[in-house]
């Protein structure tokens, strides 16, 4: 099945980002893609809480979700919205970092809230506290599609192999890891972690990413790593998108999963153990 990863550089203007992404989705579909995937925070990449409170909306009001659902129905394609910043009704006012699987009738097939929050000090001058503005999800999610079961994760979730193992053991043959990775951690860890998740599970790992210097109206500057990757179930890197925005199309098949799991059936060898 022809599948397309979109590598983009979102600003903190959701309307502007929607126009950009819709044009890319249309282009990917015109090239034959039946499933298109976008990165984390497709609607708004921002380092300013004030700006986020100005532009982020509840799910039922979000213009990016509505616009991309309508486009998926118009084109008759599957669409993974890697994630959107979404307002919640939580008393503390924190947002959700939520991924959506959209079906070819424009329906929401599955939604997943990022479980692991990126609270790290990458360097002496670069600190992230995602949990200050976003509340963590509580549930792992499998999306049922006509091309297989898709385990949905987001960015920092990549560092938690037990989540991906649980998704694979529950039937996932594809893992999605939309991201807005830091250039520092991206250069050191992005590719080896993604390859490890594919090798451990015998799954396709699809990782559409934000890239470059982001045009922000408020807050500190932000740069992301890029290098959207497609990893086959045996661990081969089939696509590395580099650092430029663009559309990257490839053929997704389930035979690769069957063959990788036949050669090393580690999912069937999992054993309970005591300790330490």
CSV table of C-alpha atoms in Angstrom, one decimal:
chain,number,residue,atom,x,y,z
A,1,UNK,CA,0.0,0.0,0.0
A,2,UNK,CA,1.4,3.4,-0.9
A,3,UNK,CA,2.0,5.4,2.2
A,4,UNK,CA,3.3,9.0,2.7
A,5,UNK,CA,5.1,10.6,5.6
A,6,UNK,CA,4.9,14.4,5.7
A,7,UNK,CA,7.9,16.2,7.2
A,8,UNK,CA,6.9,19.8,8.1
A,9,UNK,CA,7.9,22.9,10.0
A,10,UNK,CA,4.9,24.1,11.9
A,11,UNK,CA,4.5,27.6,13.1
A,12,UNK,CA,2.4,28.7,16.0
A,13,UNK,CA,-0.5,29.7,13.7
A,14,UNK,CA,-3.0,26.8,13.3
A,15,UNK,CA,-4.7,28.3,10.2
A,16,UNK,CA,-1.4,28.8,8.4
A,17,UNK,CA,-0.3,25.2,9.3
A,18,UNK,CA,-3.6,23.7,8.1
A,19,UNK,CA,-3.3,25.4,4.7
A,20,UNK,CA,0.2,24.0,4.4
A,21,UNK,CA,-0.7,20.5,5.5
A,22,UNK,CA,-3.8,20.2,3.3
A,23,UNK,CA,-1.7,21.1,0.2
A,24,UNK,CA,0.8,18.4,1.1
A,25,UNK,CA,-1.9,15.8,1.8
A,26,UNK,CA,-3.5,16.5,-1.6
A,27,UNK,CA,-0.2,16.2,-3.3
A,28,UNK,CA,0.5,12.9,-1.5
A,29,UNK,CA,-2.9,11.5,-2.5
A,30,UNK,CA,-2.4,12.6,-6.1
A,31,UNK,CA,0.8,10.5,-6.1
A,32,UNK,CA,-1.2,7.5,-5.0
A,33,UNK,CA,-0.9,7.5,-1.2
A,34,UNK,CA,-3.7,5.7,0.6
A,35,UNK,CA,-2.4,6.6,4.0
A,36,UNK,CA,-0.8,9.9,4.9
A,37,UNK,CA,1.0,10.6,8.3
A,38,UNK,CA,1.8,14.0,9.8
A,39,UNK,CA,4.1,14.8,12.7
A,40,UNK,CA,3.6,15.7,16.4
A,41,UNK,CA,1.9,19.1,17.1
A,42,UNK,CA,0.8,19.5,13.5
A,43,UNK,CA,-1.6,22.3,14.4
A,44,UNK,CA,0.7,24.5,16.5
A,45,UNK,CA,4.3,24.3,17.6
A,46,UNK,CA,4.8,26.9,20.3
A,47,UNK,CA,7.1,27.6,23.3
A,48,UNK,CA,4.7,30.2,24.7
A,49,UNK,CA,1.9,29.1,27.1
A,50,UNK,CA,0.2,32.5,26.4
A,51,UNK,CA,0.2,31.8,22.7
A,52,UNK,CA,-1.1,28.2,23.2
A,53,UNK,CA,-4.0,29.5,25.3
A,54,UNK,CA,-4.8,32.0,22.5
A,55,UNK,CA,-5.0,29.5,19.7
A,56,UNK,CA,-5.6,25.9,20.9
A,57,UNK,CA,-9.2,24.7,21.0
A,58,UNK,CA,-11.2,21.8,22.3
A,59,UNK,CA,-11.4,18.8,20.1
A,60,UNK,CA,-14.9,19.6,18.8
A,61,UNK,CA,-13.8,23.1,17.8
A,62,UNK,CA,-10.3,22.4,16.4
A,63,UNK,CA,-10.0,23.7,12.8
A,64,UNK,CA,-7.1,21.3,12.0
A,65,UNK,CA,-9.0,18.2,13.0
A,66,UNK,CA,-12.1,19.4,11.2
A,67,UNK,CA,-10.2,20.4,8.1
A,68,UNK,CA,-8.2,17.2,7.8
A,69,UNK,CA,-11.2,14.9,8.6
A,70,UNK,CA,-13.1,16.6,5.7
A,71,UNK,CA,-10.1,16.2,3.4
A,72,UNK,CA,-9.7,12.5,4.3
A,73,UNK,CA,-13.3,11.9,3.3
A,74,UNK,CA,-13.0,14.0,0.1
A,75,UNK,CA,-9.9,12.0,-1.0
A,76,UNK,CA,-11.0,8.6,0.4
A,77,UNK,CA,-7.7,8.1,2.3
A,78,UNK,CA,-6.5,7.1,5.7
A,79,UNK,CA,-4.8,9.9,7.7
A,80,UNK,CA,-2.8,9.8,10.9
A,81,UNK,CA,-2.7,13.3,12.4
A,82,UNK,CA,0.5,12.7,14.3
A,83,UNK,CA,-0.8,14.9,17.1
A,84,UNK,CA,-2.6,18.1,17.9
A,85,UNK,CA,-2.4,20.4,20.9
A,86,UNK,CA,-6.0,20.2,22.3
A,87,UNK,CA,-7.7,22.0,25.1
A,88,UNK,CA,-9.1,19.7,27.8
A,89,UNK,CA,-11.7,20.2,30.6
A,90,UNK,CA,-9.1,19.3,33.3
A,91,UNK,CA,-9.4,21.7,36.3
A,92,UNK,CA,-5.7,22.6,36.0
A,93,UNK,CA,-6.2,23.8,32.5
A,94,UNK,CA,-3.5,21.6,30.9
A,95,UNK,CA,-3.8,20.5,27.3
A,96,UNK,CA,-3.7,17.1,25.7
A,97,UNK,CA,-1.1,16.0,23.1
A,98,UNK,CA,-3.4,13.9,21.1
A,99,UNK,CA,-2.9,11.7,18.0
A,100,UNK,CA,-5.9,10.9,15.7
A,101,UNK,CA,-6.4,8.1,13.2
A,102,UNK,CA,-8.9,9.2,10.6
A,103,UNK,CA,-10.6,6.8,8.3
A,104,UNK,CA,-11.5,7.3,4.6
A,105,UNK,CA,-15.0,8.5,5.4
A,106,UNK,CA,-13.5,11.2,7.6
A,107,UNK,CA,-14.4,9.3,10.8
A,108,UNK,CA,-12.2,9.3,13.9
A,109,UNK,CA,-11.1,5.6,14.2
A,110,UNK,CA,-8.9,6.1,17.2
A,111,UNK,CA,-7.4,8.8,19.4
A,112,UNK,CA,-4.4,8.5,21.6
A,113,UNK,CA,-3.1,10.9,24.3
A,114,UNK,CA,0.7,11.0,24.7
A,115,UNK,CA,1.5,9.0,27.9
A,116,UNK,CA,5.1,10.0,28.6
A,117,UNK,CA,5.9,13.7,29.2
A,118,UNK,CA,9.2,15.2,28.0
A,119,UNK,CA,10.5,16.7,31.3
A,120,UNK,CA,14.3,16.9,30.7
A,121,UNK,CA,17.3,19.1,30.8
A,122,UNK,CA,19.0,18.4,27.4
A,123,UNK,CA,21.8,20.9,27.9
A,124,UNK,CA,22.7,23.7,30.4
A,125,UNK,CA,20.6,26.1,28.3
A,126,UNK,CA,17.9,23.8,26.9
A,127,UNK,CA,15.2,22.5,29.3
A,128,UNK,CA,11.8,21.1,28.5
A,129,UNK,CA,8.9,20.6,31.0
A,130,UNK,CA,6.1,19.2,28.8
A,131,UNK,CA,4.0,18.3,31.9
A,132,UNK,CA,3.7,21.9,32.9
A,133,UNK,CA,1.3,22.5,30.0
A,134,UNK,CA,0.2,19.0,28.9
A,135,UNK,CA,-1.4,16.3,31.0
A,136,UNK,CA,-0.3,12.7,30.3
A,137,UNK,CA,-2.6,10.1,28.8
A,138,UNK,CA,-3.4,6.9,30.7
A,139,UNK,CA,-4.1,4.3,28.0
A,140,UNK,CA,-2.3,2.6,25.2
A,141,UNK,CA,-4.2,2.5,21.9
A,142,UNK,CA,-4.5,0.2,18.9
A,143,UNK,CA,-6.2,1.6,15.8
A,144,UNK,CA,-8.0,-1.0,13.7
A,145,UNK,CA,-7.5,-0.3,10.0
A,146,UNK,CA,-8.1,-2.2,6.7
A,147,UNK,CA,-4.3,-2.6,6.4
A,148,UNK,CA,-3.6,-3.9,10.0
A,149,UNK,CA,-3.5,-2.9,13.6
A,150,UNK,CA,-1.6,0.3,14.3
A,151,UNK,CA,0.0,1.0,17.7
A,152,UNK,CA,-0.1,4.8,18.3
A,153,UNK,CA,2.7,6.5,20.2
A,154,UNK,CA,4.1,10.1,20.2
A,155,UNK,CA,7.7,11.3,20.4
A,156,UNK,CA,9.1,10.8,23.9
A,157,UNK,CA,7.1,7.6,24.2
A,158,UNK,CA,9.8,6.2,21.9
A,159,UNK,CA,12.1,5.8,25.0
A,160,UNK,CA,9.8,3.3,26.7
A,161,UNK,CA,10.1,-0.1,25.0
A,162,UNK,CA,7.5,-1.8,27.2
A,163,UNK,CA,4.8,0.4,25.6
A,164,UNK,CA,5.7,-0.7,22.1
A,165,UNK,CA,6.1,-4.3,23.2
A,166,UNK,CA,2.6,-4.2,24.7
A,167,UNK,CA,1.2,-2.8,21.5
A,168,UNK,CA,2.9,-5.5,19.4
A,169,UNK,CA,1.8,-8.3,21.8
A,170,UNK,CA,-1.8,-6.9,21.4
A,171,UNK,CA,-1.6,-7.3,17.6
A,172,UNK,CA,0.1,-4.2,16.2
A,173,UNK,CA,2.1,-4.8,13.0
A,174,UNK,CA,2.8,-1.0,12.6
A,175,UNK,CA,4.0,1.5,15.2
A,176,UNK,CA,3.6,5.2,14.6
A,177,UNK,CA,6.0,7.7,16.3
A,178,UNK,CA,5.2,11.2,15.2
A,179,UNK,CA,7.6,13.6,16.7
A,180,UNK,CA,9.1,17.0,17.3
A,181,UNK,CA,12.5,15.8,18.5
A,182,UNK,CA,15.2,18.1,19.9
A,183,UNK,CA,18.3,18.4,17.6
A,184,UNK,CA,20.6,17.4,20.5
A,185,UNK,CA,18.7,14.2,21.4
A,186,UNK,CA,17.8,13.6,17.8
A,187,UNK,CA,21.4,13.4,16.7
A,188,UNK,CA,22.3,11.0,19.5
A,189,UNK,CA,19.3,8.8,19.9
A,190,UNK,CA,16.5,9.2,17.2
A,191,UNK,CA,17.5,6.6,14.7
A,192,UNK,CA,18.9,3.9,17.1
A,193,UNK,CA,15.8,4.1,19.3
A,194,UNK,CA,13.5,3.8,16.3
A,195,UNK,CA,15.4,0.9,14.9
A,196,UNK,CA,15.4,-0.8,18.2
A,197,UNK,CA,11.6,-0.6,18.5
A,198,UNK,CA,11.3,-2.2,15.1
A,199,UNK,CA,13.7,-5.0,15.8
A,200,UNK,CA,12.3,-5.8,19.2
A,201,UNK,CA,8.7,-6.0,17.9
A,202,UNK,CA,9.0,-7.1,14.2
A,203,UNK,CA,6.8,-4.1,13.4
A,204,UNK,CA,7.0,-1.3,10.8
A,205,UNK,CA,8.0,1.9,12.6
A,206,UNK,CA,6.8,5.1,10.9
A,207,UNK,CA,8.1,8.3,12.3
A,208,UNK,CA,7.0,11.6,10.6
A,209,UNK,CA,8.8,14.5,12.2
A,210,UNK,CA,8.9,18.3,12.5
A,211,UNK,CA,12.0,19.9,11.1
A,212,UNK,CA,14.1,23.0,11.1
A,213,UNK,CA,13.7,26.5,12.6
A,214,UNK,CA,10.1,27.2,13.5
A,215,UNK,CA,8.5,30.6,12.9
A,216,UNK,CA,7.1,31.6,16.2
A,217,UNK,CA,5.3,34.8,17.1
A,218,UNK,CA,6.0,34.5,20.8
A,219,UNK,CA,8.3,32.6,23.2
A,220,UNK,CA,11.8,31.2,22.8
A,221,UNK,CA,13.1,30.1,19.4
A,222,UNK,CA,12.6,26.4,18.6
A,223,UNK,CA,14.4,24.1,16.3
A,224,UNK,CA,13.6,20.4,15.6
A,225,UNK,CA,15.7,17.5,14.3
A,226,UNK,CA,13.8,16.4,11.2
A,227,UNK,CA,14.9,13.1,9.7
A,228,UNK,CA,11.5,11.5,9.5
A,229,UNK,CA,12.2,7.7,9.2
A,230,UNK,CA,10.6,4.6,7.8
A,231,UNK,CA,12.0,1.5,9.5
A,232,UNK,CA,11.2,-2.0,8.2
A,233,UNK,CA,10.4,-4.8,10.6
A,234,UNK,CA,13.9,-6.3,10.3
A,235,UNK,CA,15.4,-2.9,11.3
A,236,UNK,CA,16.4,-1.5,7.9
A,237,UNK,CA,16.1,2.3,7.4
A,238,UNK,CA,14.1,2.6,4.2
A,239,UNK,CA,13.6,6.4,4.2
A,240,UNK,CA,15.5,9.1,6.0
A,241,UNK,CA,13.9,12.4,5.1
A,242,UNK,CA,16.9,14.6,6.0
A,243,UNK,CA,16.1,18.1,7.2
A,244,UNK,CA,14.0,19.7,4.5
A,245,UNK,CA,10.2,19.7,4.6
A,246,UNK,CA,8.6,17.3,2.1
A,247,UNK,CA,6.6,14.3,1.2
A,248,UNK,CA,8.1,10.8,1.3
A,249,UNK,CA,6.2,7.9,-0.3
A,250,UNK,CA,6.9,4.2,0.2
A,251,UNK,CA,5.2,0.9,-0.1
A,252,UNK,CA,3.9,-0.7,3.1
A,253,UNK,CA,3.4,-4.5,3.2
A,254,UNK,CA,2.6,-7.1,5.8
A,255,UNK,CA,4.9,-9.8,4.3
A,256,UNK,CA,7.9,-8.0,5.9
A,257,UNK,CA,6.3,-8.4,9.3
A,258,UNK,CA,5.6,-12.1,8.8
A,259,UNK,CA,9.1,-12.8,7.6
A,260,UNK,CA,10.8,-10.8,10.4
A,261,UNK,CA,8.8,-12.5,13.1
A,262,UNK,CA,9.4,-15.9,11.5
A,263,UNK,CA,13.1,-15.4,11.6
A,264,UNK,CA,13.2,-14.1,15.2
A,265,UNK,CA,9.9,-14.9,17.0
A,266,UNK,CA,10.8,-13.0,20.1
A,267,UNK,CA,7.2,-11.9,20.8
A,268,UNK,CA,6.3,-15.6,21.4
A,269,UNK,CA,9.3,-16.0,23.8
A,270,UNK,CA,8.3,-13.4,26.4
A,271,UNK,CA,8.4,-14.9,29.9
A,272,UNK,CA,7.3,-13.7,33.3
A,273,UNK,CA,10.1,-13.4,35.9
A,274,UNK,CA,10.7,-12.6,39.5
A,275,UNK,CA,12.7,-9.8,41.0
A,276,UNK,CA,15.0,-8.1,41.1
